[in-house]
Amino acid sequence: MNIPHSKPWIIDKDLEAVNVTISTGMIAQGSKVSEFEEQISLYTTLPYCVATSSGTAALVLALLALEIRFKDEVILPTYVCPQVLEAVILVGATPVLCDIGPNWVMTAETVTAKITKHTGAIIAVHVFGIPVDVAQLKNLQIPIIEDCCQSLGAELNHQKVGTFGDLAVFSFQATKCLTTAEGGVVGCKDSNLIAKILAIRQGEKLTTLHRFMSPMSDMQASLGLNQLLRYKDFLQRRREIAAYYFEELAALDILLPYEIRNKSIFFRFPVRSSRDFEMVQQELSQKGIQVRRGVDVLLHRMYKSDSNQFPSAERLFEETISIPIYPALNNGQMRSVIEACQQSF
C-alpha cells in the first residue's frame, strides 16, 4: 500500500477533453485559454483574469503591474513556499518577512509590525486553503496581492478570496485543488492594472523576465475547463474527508485544526503534534502513508534571521504534520490513514 501525500484527480473525461484539443492541432495559446480565463473570471467573480504559465509567473506579473521595483519592500509571511519569495526577488524588490498567527496565516498585527515608509505591497497568502483576514489588512492602505494558489473557492464572510485585494494570483500546478498540470492566473477588478499585465505578457512592454511571460497552452486550459465543471464536487469531497478526520482523530494526542473547520477548503489537513516530525514521517511511511511538513522551510531561516522574531512560525513549523487529503482519496485509503495515525499518536 502506498498513499501519497498529494495526488491530482484525473478522470477519463479530462483525458478526452485534452485529446479533443490535441486533435484540432491548435495546442498553443488560443480559444481554450480565452475560455478558461472567462470561466475562472465567472467563478472567482473577478472581472479580469489572465492565464499564465505558472502561479509564480502570475505573481511576477501582479508585482510588475503595481510597479513594484528596486528599493520597494514587499511584506510576505515566512511560512510559505519559496516561490513567493522568488517572485519578489525577481522584480528587484526587497522581501520583508513577517510572522504568522496561530492558524498558519499572517495577521494584521504581524504585518503591521513590518511596515516602513518603503513598503510597496503586501502579499496575503491564503495558506492550506485558510483565508487571511484581508478585510483587516485593507485598513493599512497598502496595495495587496492575494495569493490564492492553495485556496481557489475559499470564502471570507461569504465573499470569495481574491476579491478583497488589488490583485489576486492562482496556481493550477499538478496537485493544487484544480489542475492544468502547470499554470496560473492573475486577476483583478481594475482595467488599468489588467492592461499593464496584458502589455507585459504580450511583449508590448519590455521586461527582462521573459521566461515568466509564456502563456498557458490550450491543452492545459482544456484540462482546467473540464476540472472546473466538477470543482464544486472537489471541494465537497475535501470537506467530507476533513469531517471524517475530525471525528476519527479526536481522541488522539494531537491538536486538530478546529478553529479553521468552517473557514478552510482543506487543500491541506494540518495536525499538530509534539512528537519529532522525522520519526512520525518514518513510522507512517513504513505503513504506506506519506505525510509532509506544512512547508519545507521557513523563509527567515534561509536568511539566517533571528528566529525570535517569528515565534509562531517556528512553533508551527516544528509541530505541523500534513496528512493526505484530496478528492482521489477513497474511503478505504481514508481508513488506512486513520489507522496509521492511531498507531503513531
Coordinates of C-alpha atoms in Angstrom, one line a residue:
M1 CA 0.0 0.0 0.0
N2 CA 1.2 3.5 -0.8
I3 CA -1.0 6.5 -0.2
P4 CA 0.8 9.7 -1.5
H5 CA 0.5 12.9 0.4
S6 CA -0.9 14.7 -2.7
K7 CA -2.5 13.4 -5.9
P8 CA -4.5 15.0 -8.7
W9 CA -8.0 13.7 -9.5
I10 CA -7.9 13.0 -13.3
I11 CA -10.8 11.1 -14.9
D12 CA -11.4 9.8 -18.4
K13 CA -13.4 12.9 -19.3
D14 CA -10.4 15.1 -18.5
L15 CA -8.2 13.0 -20.9
E16 CA -10.9 13.2 -23.6
A17 CA -11.1 17.0 -23.3
V18 CA -7.3 17.2 -23.8
N19 CA -7.3 14.7 -26.6
V20 CA -10.0 16.7 -28.5
T21 CA -7.9 19.8 -28.3
I22 CA -4.8 17.9 -29.5
S23 CA -6.7 16.5 -32.4
T24 CA -7.5 20.0 -33.7
G25 CA -3.8 20.8 -34.0
M26 CA -4.4 24.1 -32.0
I27 CA -2.4 23.3 -28.9
A28 CA -0.7 26.6 -28.0
Q29 CA -2.4 29.6 -26.6
G30 CA -5.8 30.0 -28.3
S31 CA -9.5 29.9 -27.8
K32 CA -9.4 27.3 -25.0
V33 CA -7.2 29.6 -22.9
S34 CA -9.6 32.5 -23.5
E35 CA -12.5 30.3 -22.4
F36 CA -10.6 29.2 -19.3
E37 CA -9.9 32.9 -18.4
E38 CA -13.6 33.7 -18.8
Q39 CA -14.7 30.7 -16.7
I40 CA -12.2 31.5 -13.9
S41 CA -13.4 35.1 -14.0
L42 CA -17.0 33.9 -13.5
Y43 CA -16.1 31.5 -10.7
T44 CA -13.9 34.0 -8.8
T45 CA -16.2 37.0 -9.6
L46 CA -13.1 38.9 -10.7
P47 CA -13.9 40.8 -13.9
Y48 CA -10.4 40.4 -15.4
C49 CA -8.4 37.2 -15.4
V50 CA -5.2 36.5 -17.4
A51 CA -3.8 32.9 -17.7
T52 CA -0.1 32.4 -17.2
S53 CA 2.4 29.6 -17.3
S54 CA 2.5 29.2 -13.5
G55 CA 1.4 30.7 -10.2
T56 CA 4.9 32.3 -9.9
A57 CA 4.5 33.9 -13.3
A58 CA 1.2 35.3 -12.2
L59 CA 2.7 36.8 -9.0
V60 CA 5.6 38.3 -11.0
L61 CA 3.0 40.0 -13.3
A62 CA 1.0 41.2 -10.4
L63 CA 4.1 42.8 -8.8
L64 CA 5.1 44.4 -12.1
A65 CA 1.5 45.7 -12.6
L66 CA 1.8 47.5 -9.2
E67 CA 5.1 48.9 -10.5
I68 CA 7.0 47.3 -7.5
R69 CA 10.7 47.9 -8.2
F70 CA 14.1 48.3 -6.7
K71 CA 14.1 49.6 -3.1
D72 CA 10.4 48.8 -2.7
E73 CA 9.6 46.5 0.2
V74 CA 7.1 43.7 -0.1
I75 CA 5.7 42.0 3.1
L76 CA 5.1 38.3 2.9
P77 CA 4.8 35.6 5.6
T78 CA 7.8 33.4 6.4
Y79 CA 5.5 30.4 6.5
V80 CA 5.1 30.0 2.7
C81 CA 6.6 28.2 -0.2
P82 CA 9.9 29.8 -1.6
Q83 CA 8.4 30.6 -4.9
V84 CA 6.6 33.6 -3.4
L85 CA 9.9 34.9 -2.2
E86 CA 11.4 34.2 -5.6
A87 CA 8.8 36.4 -7.3
V88 CA 9.6 39.3 -5.1
I89 CA 13.3 39.0 -5.7
L90 CA 12.9 38.6 -9.4
V91 CA 11.2 42.0 -9.8
G92 CA 14.1 43.6 -7.8
A93 CA 12.1 44.4 -4.7
T94 CA 13.2 43.7 -1.1
P95 CA 11.3 40.9 0.7
V96 CA 10.3 41.6 4.3
L97 CA 9.2 38.5 6.2
C98 CA 6.5 38.6 8.9
D99 CA 5.3 36.1 11.4
I100 CA 2.0 34.3 11.3
G101 CA -0.8 33.8 13.7
P102 CA -1.9 30.6 15.5
N103 CA -3.8 29.4 12.4
W104 CA -0.9 29.3 9.9
V105 CA -1.7 32.6 8.1
M106 CA -0.5 36.2 8.5
T107 CA -2.5 38.6 10.6
A108 CA -2.9 42.4 10.6
E109 CA -0.7 42.5 13.7
T110 CA 2.2 40.5 12.3
V111 CA 2.0 42.6 9.1
T112 CA 1.8 46.0 10.8
A113 CA 5.0 45.2 12.7
K114 CA 6.9 45.1 9.5
I115 CA 5.6 48.2 7.7
T116 CA 8.0 51.0 6.9
K117 CA 8.0 54.0 4.6
H118 CA 9.4 51.8 1.9
T119 CA 6.5 49.2 2.0
G120 CA 5.1 48.9 -1.5
A121 CA 2.9 45.9 -1.3
I122 CA 1.6 43.1 0.9
I123 CA 1.3 39.5 -0.4
A124 CA -1.6 38.0 1.6
V125 CA -1.1 34.2 1.3
H126 CA -4.1 32.0 2.0
V127 CA -2.1 29.0 3.2
F128 CA -3.6 25.5 3.1
G129 CA -7.0 26.9 1.9
I130 CA -7.3 29.1 5.0
P131 CA -8.4 32.7 4.3
V132 CA -6.3 35.5 5.6
D133 CA -8.4 38.3 7.1
V134 CA -7.8 40.6 4.2
A135 CA -10.5 43.0 5.2
Q136 CA -8.3 44.0 8.2
L137 CA -5.2 44.3 6.0
K138 CA -7.1 46.7 3.7
N139 CA -7.2 49.2 6.6
L140 CA -3.4 49.6 6.3
Q141 CA -4.0 51.3 2.9
I142 CA -1.1 49.4 1.2
P143 CA -1.6 47.6 -2.1
I144 CA -2.5 43.9 -1.5
I145 CA -1.9 40.9 -3.7
E146 CA -3.9 37.9 -2.6
D147 CA -2.0 34.7 -3.1
C148 CA -4.9 32.2 -3.6
C149 CA -2.7 29.5 -5.1
Q150 CA -3.9 27.0 -2.5
S151 CA -7.3 28.5 -1.9
L152 CA -9.5 28.7 -5.1
G153 CA -13.1 28.9 -3.9
A154 CA -12.3 29.7 -0.2
E155 CA -14.5 32.4 1.3
L156 CA -14.2 35.1 4.0
N157 CA -17.5 36.5 5.3
H158 CA -19.3 34.9 2.3
Q159 CA -17.0 36.6 -0.2
K160 CA -14.5 34.7 -2.3
V161 CA -10.8 35.2 -1.6
G162 CA -9.1 37.0 -4.4
T163 CA -11.8 39.7 -4.4
F164 CA -10.6 41.8 -1.4
G165 CA -7.2 43.0 -2.6
D166 CA -5.9 44.9 -5.6
L167 CA -4.8 41.8 -7.4
A168 CA -5.1 38.0 -6.9
V169 CA -3.0 35.1 -8.2
F170 CA -3.9 31.5 -8.5
S171 CA -1.9 28.3 -9.3
F172 CA -3.1 25.2 -11.1
Q173 CA 0.0 23.1 -10.6
A174 CA -0.3 19.3 -10.6
T175 CA -1.5 18.8 -7.0
K176 CA -3.5 22.0 -6.5
C177 CA -7.2 21.8 -5.9
L178 CA -7.8 22.3 -9.6
T179 CA -5.0 21.4 -12.0
T180 CA -3.9 22.3 -15.5
A181 CA -0.7 20.3 -14.8
E182 CA 1.2 23.6 -14.7
G183 CA -0.3 27.1 -15.0
G184 CA -1.7 30.1 -13.2
V185 CA -4.0 33.1 -13.4
V186 CA -3.7 36.7 -12.3
G187 CA -6.9 38.5 -11.8
C188 CA -8.2 41.9 -10.6
K189 CA -11.1 44.4 -10.8
D190 CA -9.0 47.3 -12.2
S191 CA -8.9 47.6 -16.0
N192 CA -5.8 49.8 -15.8
L193 CA -3.9 47.0 -13.9
I194 CA -5.0 44.3 -16.3
A195 CA -3.9 46.5 -19.3
K196 CA -0.4 46.6 -17.8
I197 CA -0.4 42.8 -17.3
L198 CA -1.5 42.1 -20.9
A199 CA 1.1 44.5 -22.3
I200 CA 3.8 42.7 -20.4
R201 CA 2.6 39.2 -21.2
Q202 CA 2.2 40.0 -24.9
G203 CA 5.6 41.6 -25.2
E204 CA 4.4 45.2 -25.7
K205 CA 6.2 46.3 -22.6
L206 CA 9.9 45.5 -22.2
T207 CA 11.0 43.3 -19.3
T208 CA 14.0 41.1 -18.6
L209 CA 11.7 38.4 -17.1
H210 CA 10.8 36.9 -20.4
R211 CA 10.8 33.3 -19.1
F212 CA 7.8 34.2 -16.9
M213 CA 5.8 35.7 -19.7
S214 CA 5.0 32.5 -21.6
P215 CA 1.2 31.9 -21.6
M216 CA -0.9 28.9 -20.8
S217 CA -1.5 26.4 -23.6
D218 CA -4.9 25.3 -25.0
M219 CA -4.0 21.7 -23.9
Q220 CA -3.6 22.9 -20.3
A221 CA -6.7 25.1 -20.5
S222 CA -8.8 22.1 -21.8
L223 CA -7.9 20.1 -18.7
G224 CA -8.7 23.1 -16.4
L225 CA -12.0 23.7 -18.1
N226 CA -13.1 20.1 -17.6
Q227 CA -11.9 20.1 -14.0
L228 CA -13.8 23.4 -13.3
L229 CA -17.1 21.6 -14.3
R230 CA -16.8 19.5 -11.2
Y231 CA -14.9 21.8 -8.9
K232 CA -17.8 22.0 -6.6
D233 CA -17.6 18.3 -6.1
F234 CA -13.8 18.6 -5.5
L235 CA -14.4 21.0 -2.6
Q236 CA -17.3 18.9 -1.2
R237 CA -15.1 15.8 -1.2
R238 CA -12.3 17.6 0.7
R239 CA -14.8 18.8 3.3
E240 CA -16.2 15.2 3.7
I241 CA -12.7 13.8 4.3
A242 CA -11.9 16.6 6.7
A243 CA -15.1 15.9 8.7
Y244 CA -14.2 12.2 8.8
Y245 CA -10.7 13.1 10.1
F246 CA -12.1 15.5 12.8
E247 CA -14.3 12.7 14.0
E248 CA -11.9 9.8 13.9
L249 CA -8.8 11.6 15.1
A250 CA -10.4 13.5 18.0
A251 CA -9.2 11.1 20.7
L252 CA -5.6 11.1 19.7
D253 CA -2.7 13.0 21.3
I254 CA -2.7 15.7 18.6
L255 CA -4.2 19.1 18.0
L256 CA -6.7 19.2 15.3
P257 CA -7.4 22.4 13.3
Y258 CA -10.8 23.1 14.9
E259 CA -10.5 26.9 14.5
I260 CA -10.4 26.7 10.7
R261 CA -13.0 24.0 10.4
N262 CA -15.7 26.3 8.9
K263 CA -13.2 28.5 7.0
S264 CA -10.8 26.3 5.1
I265 CA -11.3 24.5 1.8
F266 CA -8.8 22.0 3.1
F267 CA -6.1 22.0 0.5
R268 CA -4.2 20.6 3.4
F269 CA -5.3 19.0 6.6
P270 CA -2.7 20.1 9.2
V271 CA -2.5 18.5 12.6
R272 CA -0.1 19.5 15.4
S273 CA 2.0 17.1 17.4
S274 CA 4.8 17.4 20.0
R275 CA 6.4 14.3 18.5
D276 CA 9.5 14.6 16.3
F277 CA 8.4 15.0 12.7
E278 CA 11.0 12.9 11.1
M279 CA 10.2 10.0 13.4
V280 CA 6.5 10.3 12.7
Q281 CA 7.1 10.6 9.0
Q282 CA 9.2 7.4 9.0
E283 CA 6.7 5.5 11.0
L284 CA 3.8 6.4 8.7
S285 CA 5.9 5.8 5.6
Q286 CA 6.5 2.3 6.8
K287 CA 2.8 1.9 6.9
G288 CA 2.4 3.3 3.4
I289 CA 1.2 6.7 4.4
Q290 CA 3.1 9.7 3.1
V291 CA 3.0 12.9 5.2
R292 CA 4.8 16.2 5.0
R293 CA 5.6 19.3 7.0
G294 CA 3.3 22.2 6.4
V295 CA 6.1 24.0 4.4
D296 CA 9.5 22.6 3.6
V297 CA 11.4 25.5 5.1
L298 CA 10.8 28.8 6.9
L299 CA 11.9 31.6 4.7
H300 CA 13.6 33.5 7.5
R301 CA 15.9 30.5 8.1
M302 CA 17.2 30.9 4.5
Y303 CA 18.3 34.4 5.5
K304 CA 19.6 33.2 8.9
S305 CA 17.4 35.8 10.5
D306 CA 16.7 35.8 14.3
S307 CA 14.1 33.1 14.9
N308 CA 12.9 35.0 18.0
Q309 CA 11.1 37.4 15.6
F310 CA 9.0 34.6 14.3
P311 CA 7.8 32.6 17.3
S312 CA 4.5 31.4 15.9
A313 CA 6.0 30.3 12.6
E314 CA 8.8 28.4 14.4
R315 CA 6.4 26.6 16.7
L316 CA 4.0 25.7 13.9
F317 CA 6.9 24.5 11.6
E318 CA 8.0 22.1 14.3
E319 CA 4.6 20.8 15.3
T320 CA 2.6 20.7 12.0
I321 CA 2.1 17.4 10.1
S322 CA 0.1 17.5 6.9
I323 CA -1.7 14.2 6.3
P324 CA -3.2 13.1 2.9
I325 CA -6.4 14.9 1.8
Y326 CA -7.6 15.1 -1.8
P327 CA -10.7 14.0 -3.8
A328 CA -9.0 11.0 -5.3
L329 CA -8.6 9.5 -1.8
N330 CA -11.1 6.7 -1.5
N331 CA -12.8 5.5 1.7
G332 CA -10.5 2.6 2.2
Q333 CA -7.5 4.8 2.0
M334 CA -9.0 7.3 4.4
R335 CA -9.5 4.4 6.9
S336 CA -5.9 3.4 6.4
V337 CA -4.7 6.9 7.1
I338 CA -6.8 6.9 10.4
E339 CA -5.5 3.5 11.5
A340 CA -1.9 4.5 10.8
C341 CA -2.3 7.8 12.8
Q342 CA -3.9 5.9 15.7
Q343 CA -0.8 3.7 15.9
S344 CA 1.6 6.6 15.7
F345 CA 0.0 9.2 18.0

